[in-house]
Short mmCIF file of C-alpha atoms and ligand atoms in Angstrom, two decimals:
data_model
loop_
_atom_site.label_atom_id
_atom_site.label_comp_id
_atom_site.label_asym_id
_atom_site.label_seq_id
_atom_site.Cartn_x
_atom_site.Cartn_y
_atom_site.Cartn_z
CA UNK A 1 0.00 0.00 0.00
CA UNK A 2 1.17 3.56 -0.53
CA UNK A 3 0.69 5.80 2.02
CA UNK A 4 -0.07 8.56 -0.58
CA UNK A 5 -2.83 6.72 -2.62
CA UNK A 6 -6.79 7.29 -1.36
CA UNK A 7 -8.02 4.74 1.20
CA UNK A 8 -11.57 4.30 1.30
CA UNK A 9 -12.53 2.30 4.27
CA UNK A 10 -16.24 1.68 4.04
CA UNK A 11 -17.93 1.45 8.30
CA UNK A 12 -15.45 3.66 9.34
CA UNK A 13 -17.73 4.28 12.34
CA UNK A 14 -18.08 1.14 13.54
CA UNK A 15 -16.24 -1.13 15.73
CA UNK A 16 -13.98 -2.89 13.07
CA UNK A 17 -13.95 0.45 10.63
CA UNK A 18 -12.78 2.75 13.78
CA UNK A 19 -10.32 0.18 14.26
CA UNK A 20 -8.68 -0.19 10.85
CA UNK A 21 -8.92 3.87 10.91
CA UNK A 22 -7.08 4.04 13.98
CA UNK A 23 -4.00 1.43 12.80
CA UNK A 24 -3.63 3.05 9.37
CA UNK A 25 -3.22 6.42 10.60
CA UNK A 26 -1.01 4.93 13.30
CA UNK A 27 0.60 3.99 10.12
CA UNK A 28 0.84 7.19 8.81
CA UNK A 29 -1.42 6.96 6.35
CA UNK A 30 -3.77 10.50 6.16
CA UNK A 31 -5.48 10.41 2.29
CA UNK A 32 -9.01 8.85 3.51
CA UNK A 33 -12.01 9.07 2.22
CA UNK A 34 -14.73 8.42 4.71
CA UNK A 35 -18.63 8.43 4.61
CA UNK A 36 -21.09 8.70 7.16
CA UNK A 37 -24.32 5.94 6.64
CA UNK A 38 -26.02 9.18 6.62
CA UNK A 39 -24.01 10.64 4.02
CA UNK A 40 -24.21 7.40 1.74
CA UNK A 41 -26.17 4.75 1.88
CA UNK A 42 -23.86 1.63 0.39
CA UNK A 43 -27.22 0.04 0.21
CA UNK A 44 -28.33 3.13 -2.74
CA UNK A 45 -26.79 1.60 -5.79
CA UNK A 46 -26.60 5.01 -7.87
CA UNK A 47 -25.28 6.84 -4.55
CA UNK A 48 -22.35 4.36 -4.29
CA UNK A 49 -21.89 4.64 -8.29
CA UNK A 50 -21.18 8.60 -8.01
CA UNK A 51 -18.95 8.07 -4.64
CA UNK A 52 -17.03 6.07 -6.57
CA UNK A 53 -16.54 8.30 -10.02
CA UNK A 54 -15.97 10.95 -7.68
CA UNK A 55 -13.35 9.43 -5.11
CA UNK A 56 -11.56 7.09 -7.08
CA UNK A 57 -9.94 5.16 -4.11
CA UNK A 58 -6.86 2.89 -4.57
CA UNK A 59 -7.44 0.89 -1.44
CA UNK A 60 -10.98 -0.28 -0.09
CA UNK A 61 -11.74 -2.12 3.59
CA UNK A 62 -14.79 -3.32 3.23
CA UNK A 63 -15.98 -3.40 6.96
CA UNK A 64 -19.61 -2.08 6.36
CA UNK A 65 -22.41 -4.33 7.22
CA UNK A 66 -25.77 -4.98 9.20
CA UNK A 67 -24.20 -6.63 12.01
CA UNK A 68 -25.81 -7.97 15.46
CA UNK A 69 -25.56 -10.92 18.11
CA UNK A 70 -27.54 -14.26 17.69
CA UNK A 71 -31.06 -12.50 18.69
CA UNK A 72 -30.71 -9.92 16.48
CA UNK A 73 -29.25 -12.05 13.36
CA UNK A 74 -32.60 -14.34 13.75
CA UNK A 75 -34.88 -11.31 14.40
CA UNK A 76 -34.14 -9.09 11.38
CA UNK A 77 -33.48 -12.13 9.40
CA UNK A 78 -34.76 -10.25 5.84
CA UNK A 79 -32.47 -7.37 6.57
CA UNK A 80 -29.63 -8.94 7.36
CA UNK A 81 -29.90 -10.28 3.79
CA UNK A 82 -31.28 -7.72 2.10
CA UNK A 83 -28.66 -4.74 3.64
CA UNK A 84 -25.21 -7.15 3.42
CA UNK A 85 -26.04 -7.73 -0.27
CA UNK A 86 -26.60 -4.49 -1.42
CA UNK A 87 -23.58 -3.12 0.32
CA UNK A 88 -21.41 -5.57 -0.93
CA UNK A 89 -22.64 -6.15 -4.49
CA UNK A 90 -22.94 -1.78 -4.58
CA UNK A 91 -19.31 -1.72 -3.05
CA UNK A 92 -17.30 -4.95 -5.10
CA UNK A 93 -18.97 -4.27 -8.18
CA UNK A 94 -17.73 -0.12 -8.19
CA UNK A 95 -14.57 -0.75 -6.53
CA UNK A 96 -13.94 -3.27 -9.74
CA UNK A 97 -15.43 -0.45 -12.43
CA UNK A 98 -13.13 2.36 -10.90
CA UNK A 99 -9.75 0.45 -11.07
CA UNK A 100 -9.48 0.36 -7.04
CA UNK A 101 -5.87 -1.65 -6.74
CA UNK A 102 -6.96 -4.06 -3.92
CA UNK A 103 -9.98 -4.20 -1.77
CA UNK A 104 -10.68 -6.38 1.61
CA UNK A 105 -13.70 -7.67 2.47
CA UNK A 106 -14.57 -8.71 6.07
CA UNK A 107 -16.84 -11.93 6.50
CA UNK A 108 -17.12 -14.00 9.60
CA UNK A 109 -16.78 -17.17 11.19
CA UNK A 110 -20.28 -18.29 11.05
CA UNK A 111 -19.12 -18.72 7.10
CA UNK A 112 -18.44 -21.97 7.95
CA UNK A 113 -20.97 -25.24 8.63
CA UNK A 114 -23.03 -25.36 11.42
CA UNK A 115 -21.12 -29.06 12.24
CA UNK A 116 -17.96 -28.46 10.72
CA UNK A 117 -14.90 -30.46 12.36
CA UNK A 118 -12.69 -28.07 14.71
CA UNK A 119 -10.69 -25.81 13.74
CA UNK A 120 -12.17 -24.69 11.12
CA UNK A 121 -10.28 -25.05 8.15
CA UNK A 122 -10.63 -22.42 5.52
CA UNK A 123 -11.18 -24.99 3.53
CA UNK A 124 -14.10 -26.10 5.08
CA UNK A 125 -16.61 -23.15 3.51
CA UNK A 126 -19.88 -24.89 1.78
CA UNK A 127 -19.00 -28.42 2.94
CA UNK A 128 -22.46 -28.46 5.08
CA UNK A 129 -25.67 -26.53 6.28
CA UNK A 130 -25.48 -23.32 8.15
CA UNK A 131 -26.57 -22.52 12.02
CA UNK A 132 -29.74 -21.38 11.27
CA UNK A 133 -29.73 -18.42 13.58
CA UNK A 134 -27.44 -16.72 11.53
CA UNK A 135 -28.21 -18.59 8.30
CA UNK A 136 -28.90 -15.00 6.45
CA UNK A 137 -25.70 -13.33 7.30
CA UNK A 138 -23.74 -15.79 6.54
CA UNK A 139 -25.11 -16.60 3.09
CA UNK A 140 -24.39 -12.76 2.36
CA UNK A 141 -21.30 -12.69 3.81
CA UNK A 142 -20.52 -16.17 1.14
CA UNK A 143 -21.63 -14.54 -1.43
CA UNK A 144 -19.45 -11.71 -0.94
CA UNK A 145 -16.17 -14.26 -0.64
CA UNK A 146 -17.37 -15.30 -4.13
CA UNK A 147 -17.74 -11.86 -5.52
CA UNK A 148 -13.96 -11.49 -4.51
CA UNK A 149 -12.90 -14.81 -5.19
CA UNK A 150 -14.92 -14.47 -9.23
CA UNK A 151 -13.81 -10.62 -9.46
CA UNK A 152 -10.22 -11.81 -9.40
CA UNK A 153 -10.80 -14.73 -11.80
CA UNK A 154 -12.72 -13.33 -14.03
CA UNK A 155 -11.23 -9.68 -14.35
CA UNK A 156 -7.85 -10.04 -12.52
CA UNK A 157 -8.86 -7.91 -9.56
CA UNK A 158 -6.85 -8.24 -6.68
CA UNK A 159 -9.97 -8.37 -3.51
CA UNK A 160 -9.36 -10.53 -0.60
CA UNK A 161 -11.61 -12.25 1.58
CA UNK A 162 -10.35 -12.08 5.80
CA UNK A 163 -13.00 -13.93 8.04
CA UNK A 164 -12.67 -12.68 11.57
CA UNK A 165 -13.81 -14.80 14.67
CA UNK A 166 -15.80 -13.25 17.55
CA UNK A 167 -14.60 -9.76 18.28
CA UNK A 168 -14.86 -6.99 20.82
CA UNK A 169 -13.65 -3.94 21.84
CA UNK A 170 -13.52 -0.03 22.07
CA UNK A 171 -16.99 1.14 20.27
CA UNK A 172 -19.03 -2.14 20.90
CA UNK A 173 -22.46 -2.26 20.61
CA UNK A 174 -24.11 -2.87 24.19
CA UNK A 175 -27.80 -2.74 23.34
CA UNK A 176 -28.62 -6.27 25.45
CA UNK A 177 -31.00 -7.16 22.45
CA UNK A 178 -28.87 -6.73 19.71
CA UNK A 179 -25.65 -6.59 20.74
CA UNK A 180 -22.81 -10.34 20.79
CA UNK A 181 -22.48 -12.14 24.09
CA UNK A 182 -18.89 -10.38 25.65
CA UNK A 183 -20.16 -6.47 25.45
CA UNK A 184 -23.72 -8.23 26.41
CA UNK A 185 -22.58 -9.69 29.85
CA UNK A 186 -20.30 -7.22 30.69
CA UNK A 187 -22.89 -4.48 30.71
CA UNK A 188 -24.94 -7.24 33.01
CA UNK A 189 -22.45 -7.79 35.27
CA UNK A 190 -21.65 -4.14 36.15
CA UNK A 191 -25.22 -3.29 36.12
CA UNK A 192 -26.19 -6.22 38.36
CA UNK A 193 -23.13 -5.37 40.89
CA UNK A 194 -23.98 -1.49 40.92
CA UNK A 195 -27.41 -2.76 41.93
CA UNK A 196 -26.59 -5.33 43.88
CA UNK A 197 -28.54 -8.26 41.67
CA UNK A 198 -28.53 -11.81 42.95
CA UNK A 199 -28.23 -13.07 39.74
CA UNK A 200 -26.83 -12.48 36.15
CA UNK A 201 -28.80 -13.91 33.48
CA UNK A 202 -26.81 -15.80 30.99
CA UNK A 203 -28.78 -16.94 27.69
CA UNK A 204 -28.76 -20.52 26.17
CA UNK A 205 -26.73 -23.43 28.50
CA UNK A 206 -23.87 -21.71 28.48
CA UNK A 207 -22.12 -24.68 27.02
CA UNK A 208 -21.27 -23.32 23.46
CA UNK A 209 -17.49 -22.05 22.88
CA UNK A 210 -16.38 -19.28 21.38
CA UNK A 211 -13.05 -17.40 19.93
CA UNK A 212 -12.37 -13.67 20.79
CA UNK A 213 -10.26 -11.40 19.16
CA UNK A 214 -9.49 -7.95 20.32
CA UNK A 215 -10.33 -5.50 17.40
CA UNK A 216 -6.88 -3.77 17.24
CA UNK A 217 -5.54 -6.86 16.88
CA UNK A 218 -8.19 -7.51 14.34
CA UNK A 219 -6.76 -4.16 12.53
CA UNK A 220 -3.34 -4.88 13.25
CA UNK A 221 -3.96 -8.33 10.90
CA UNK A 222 -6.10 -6.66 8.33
CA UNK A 223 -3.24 -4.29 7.17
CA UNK A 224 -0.74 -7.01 7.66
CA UNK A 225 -2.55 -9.13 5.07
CA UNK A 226 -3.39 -6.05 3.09
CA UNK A 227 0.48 -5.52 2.39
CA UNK A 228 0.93 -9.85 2.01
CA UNK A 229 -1.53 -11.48 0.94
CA UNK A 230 -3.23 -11.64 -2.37
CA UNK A 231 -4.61 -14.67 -2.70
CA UNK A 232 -7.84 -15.95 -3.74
CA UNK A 233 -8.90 -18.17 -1.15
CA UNK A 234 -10.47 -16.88 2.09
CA UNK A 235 -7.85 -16.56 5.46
CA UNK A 236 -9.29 -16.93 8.82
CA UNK A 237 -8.13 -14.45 11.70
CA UNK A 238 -8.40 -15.30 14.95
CA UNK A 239 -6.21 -15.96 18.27
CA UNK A 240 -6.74 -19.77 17.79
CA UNK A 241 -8.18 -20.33 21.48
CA UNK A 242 -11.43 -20.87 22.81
CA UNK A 243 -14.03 -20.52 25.60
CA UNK A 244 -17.29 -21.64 27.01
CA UNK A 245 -19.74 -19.31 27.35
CA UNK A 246 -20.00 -20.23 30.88
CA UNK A 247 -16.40 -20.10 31.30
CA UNK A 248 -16.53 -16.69 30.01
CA UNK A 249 -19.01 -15.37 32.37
CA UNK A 250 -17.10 -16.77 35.37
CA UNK A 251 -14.31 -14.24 34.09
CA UNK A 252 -15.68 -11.55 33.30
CA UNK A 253 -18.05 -12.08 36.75
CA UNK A 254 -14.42 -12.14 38.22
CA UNK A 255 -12.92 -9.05 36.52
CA UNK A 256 -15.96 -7.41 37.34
CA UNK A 257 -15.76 -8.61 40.92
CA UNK A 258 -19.66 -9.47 41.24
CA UNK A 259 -20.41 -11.95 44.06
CA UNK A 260 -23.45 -12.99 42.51
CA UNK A 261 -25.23 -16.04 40.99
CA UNK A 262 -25.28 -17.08 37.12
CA UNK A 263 -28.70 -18.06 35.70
CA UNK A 264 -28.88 -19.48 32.37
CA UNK A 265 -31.78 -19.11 30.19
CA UNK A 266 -32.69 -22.02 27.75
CA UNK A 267 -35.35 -20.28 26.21
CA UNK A 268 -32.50 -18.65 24.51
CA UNK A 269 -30.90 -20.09 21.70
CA UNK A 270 -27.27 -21.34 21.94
CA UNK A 271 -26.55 -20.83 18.35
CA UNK A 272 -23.92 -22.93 16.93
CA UNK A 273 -21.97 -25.45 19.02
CA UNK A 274 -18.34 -24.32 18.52
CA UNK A 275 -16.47 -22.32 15.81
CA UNK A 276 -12.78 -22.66 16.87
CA UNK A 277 -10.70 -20.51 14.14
CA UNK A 278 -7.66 -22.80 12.20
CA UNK A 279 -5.36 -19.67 12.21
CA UNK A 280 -2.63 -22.31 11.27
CA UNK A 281 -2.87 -20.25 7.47
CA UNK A 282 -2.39 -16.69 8.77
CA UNK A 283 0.45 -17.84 11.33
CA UNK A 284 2.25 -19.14 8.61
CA UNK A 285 2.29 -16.06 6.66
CA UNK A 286 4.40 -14.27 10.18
CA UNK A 287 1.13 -12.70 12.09
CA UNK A 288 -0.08 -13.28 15.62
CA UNK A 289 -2.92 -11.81 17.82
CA UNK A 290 -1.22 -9.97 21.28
CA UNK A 291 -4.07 -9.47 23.41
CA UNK A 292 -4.59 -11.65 25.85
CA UNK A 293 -8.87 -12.29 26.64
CA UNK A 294 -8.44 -11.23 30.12
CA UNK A 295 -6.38 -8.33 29.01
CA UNK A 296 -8.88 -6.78 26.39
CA UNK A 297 -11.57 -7.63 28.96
CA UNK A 298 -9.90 -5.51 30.93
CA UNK A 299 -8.87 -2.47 29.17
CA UNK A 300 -13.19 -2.74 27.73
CA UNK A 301 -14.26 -2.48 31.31
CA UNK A 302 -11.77 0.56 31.77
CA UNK A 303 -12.68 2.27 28.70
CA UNK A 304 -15.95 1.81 29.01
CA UNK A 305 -17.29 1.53 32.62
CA UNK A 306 -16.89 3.22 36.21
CA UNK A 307 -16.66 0.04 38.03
CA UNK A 308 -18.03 0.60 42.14
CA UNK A 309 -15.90 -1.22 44.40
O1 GFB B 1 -22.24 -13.44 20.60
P1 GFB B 1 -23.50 -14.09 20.18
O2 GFB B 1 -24.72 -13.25 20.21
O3 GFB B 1 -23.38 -14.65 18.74
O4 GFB B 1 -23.78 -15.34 21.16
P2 GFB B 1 -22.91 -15.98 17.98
C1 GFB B 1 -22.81 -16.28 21.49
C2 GFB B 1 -23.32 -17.26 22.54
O5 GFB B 1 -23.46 -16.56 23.79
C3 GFB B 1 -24.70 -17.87 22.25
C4 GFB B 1 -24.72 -16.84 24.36
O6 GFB B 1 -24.68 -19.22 22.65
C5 GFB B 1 -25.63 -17.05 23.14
O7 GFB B 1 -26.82 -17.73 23.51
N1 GFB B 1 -25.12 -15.74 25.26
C6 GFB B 1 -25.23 -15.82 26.62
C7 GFB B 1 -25.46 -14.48 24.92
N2 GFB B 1 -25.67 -14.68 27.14
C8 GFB B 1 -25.82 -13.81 26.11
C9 GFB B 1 -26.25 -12.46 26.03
O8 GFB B 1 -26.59 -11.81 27.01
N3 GFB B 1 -26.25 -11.89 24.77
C10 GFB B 1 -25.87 -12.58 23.66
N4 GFB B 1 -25.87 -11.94 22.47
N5 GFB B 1 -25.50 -13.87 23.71
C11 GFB B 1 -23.30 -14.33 16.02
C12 GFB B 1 -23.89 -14.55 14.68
O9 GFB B 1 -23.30 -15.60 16.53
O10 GFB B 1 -21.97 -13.86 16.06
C13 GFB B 1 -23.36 -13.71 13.62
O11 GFB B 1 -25.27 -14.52 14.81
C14 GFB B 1 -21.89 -13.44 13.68
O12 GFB B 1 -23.71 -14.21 12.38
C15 GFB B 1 -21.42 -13.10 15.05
O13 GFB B 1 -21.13 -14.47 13.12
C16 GFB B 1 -19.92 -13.02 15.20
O14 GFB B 1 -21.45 -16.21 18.10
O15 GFB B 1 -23.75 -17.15 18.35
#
């Protein structure tokens, strides 16, 4: 990447944009263009056509997208489909018309099979049906891995696919109904120990495991791959660990030092079993995560609460 060329980084608002924002001009990169969801809609396939003449980017991050926890993924099932499409067709499709050099497009774990074997291999994408819960997203977030993956065979053009596993961080969303299961119970644990709660509710059996991945570290692999690799075949990133659900409420209950009870809810759904990341791919290529769960549990408390003793 050249420092001096235009970087368009599409969701520079939200957690993963910020994030890629933040490491690039850590970087020293300062020739952005950035857009509001107010000032264009990436789902308004004329508005993203004229951005595009106008802007001419030579580097896109793709890190727009309708994006929510298991409730809200099986709630606003048709938008989740509807939204990621458009954004991603409108974005690809003009980033490939106005000659941008490379563009990265952010998926996600739940990619993968609902029953895959562990880790998942990137290899393992359409081997097997989807968790339904998130069966919409993930079908959008496919099809834009083969938008990338056709884009370069058929016209040459260099647009990788990363797939993150769970993340967090600085600029989470903590709405309890919409928001992913490590902002969710941290808000619940502070709020139940300010008001003195018996109990923290924890949905599902608590049994399903998860990967985390701190979003600057996130970043910190996105531009890494943006400088080495350009291939066409997806690359997972992730910190190659994982957790119960349960597990992870007994630390966070402990960082937040709350002396009360956990209560799981199985009206809740648990969503898919496991999706342990094979990062065996991206640590070959020289890049490792360096925040430690505890850690960016931590420094998210810090930042974002006034914890009562
Ligand atoms: O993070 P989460 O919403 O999404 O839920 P997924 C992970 C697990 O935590 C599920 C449980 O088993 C939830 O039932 N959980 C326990 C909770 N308590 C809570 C809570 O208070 N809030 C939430 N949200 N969960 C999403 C997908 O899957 O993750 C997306 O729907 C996407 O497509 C994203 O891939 C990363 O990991 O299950």
């Amino acid at each position: 990447m050249n420092k001096e060329e235009k970087v368009y980084i599409a969701g520079h608002r939200g957690m993963v944009g910020a994030a890629i924002l933040r490491k690039l001009q850590a970087e020293g990169f300062t020739n952005f263009v950035l857009r509001t969801s107010q000032e264009l809609d990436l789902r308004n396939q004329q508005a993203v056509t004229d951005f595009f003449i106008k802007e001419k980017p030579a580097y896109v991050f793709l890190a727009a997208a309708k994006v929510g926890g298991i409730l809200a993924n099986d709630t606003y099932r048709a938008e989740f489909l509807y939204d990621n499409l458009m954004i991603q067709n409108n974005v690809i499709h003009q980033s490939y018309l106005n000659g941008v050099k490379k563009l990265m497009f952010l998926g996600s774990s739940c990619i993968y099979p609902k029953l895959a074997p562990q880790p998942l291999k990137e290899t393992y994408l359409l081997t097997g049906e989807l968790e339904p819960t998130n069966e919409p997203y993930a079908i959008a977030k496919i099809a834009g891995i083969k938008m990338c993956e056709n884009y370069r065979a058929q016209y040459g053009a260099n647009f990788i696919s990363v797939m993150p596993t769970n993340l967090y961080g600085p600029g989470d969303n903590y709405d309890l109904k919409k928001s992913h299961v490590l902002p969710a119970l941290i808000r619940k644990f502070v709020e139940a120990k300010r008001d003195s709660k018996p109990f923290v509710e924890v949905w599902g059996t608590g049994a399903p495991k998860r990967e985390f991945l701190y979003v600057d570290d996130l970043a910190d692999a996105c531009y890494f791959l943006m400088l080495h690799y350009n291939e066409p075949e997806l690359i997972n990133i992730g910190v190659g660990e994982d957790i119960s659900i349960k597990d992870l409420a007994l630390l966070i209950k402990e960082l937040v030092v709350y002396e009360g009870a956990l209560q799981f809810d199985a009206t809740k759904p648990d969503g898919t079993p496991r999706k342990l990341m094979d990062v065996s791919k991206l640590h070959s290529l020289g890049w490792q995560h360096s925040t430690s769960l505890k850690e960016g549990i931590r420094k998210v408390i810090e930042e974002k609460f006034t914890l009562i003793s």
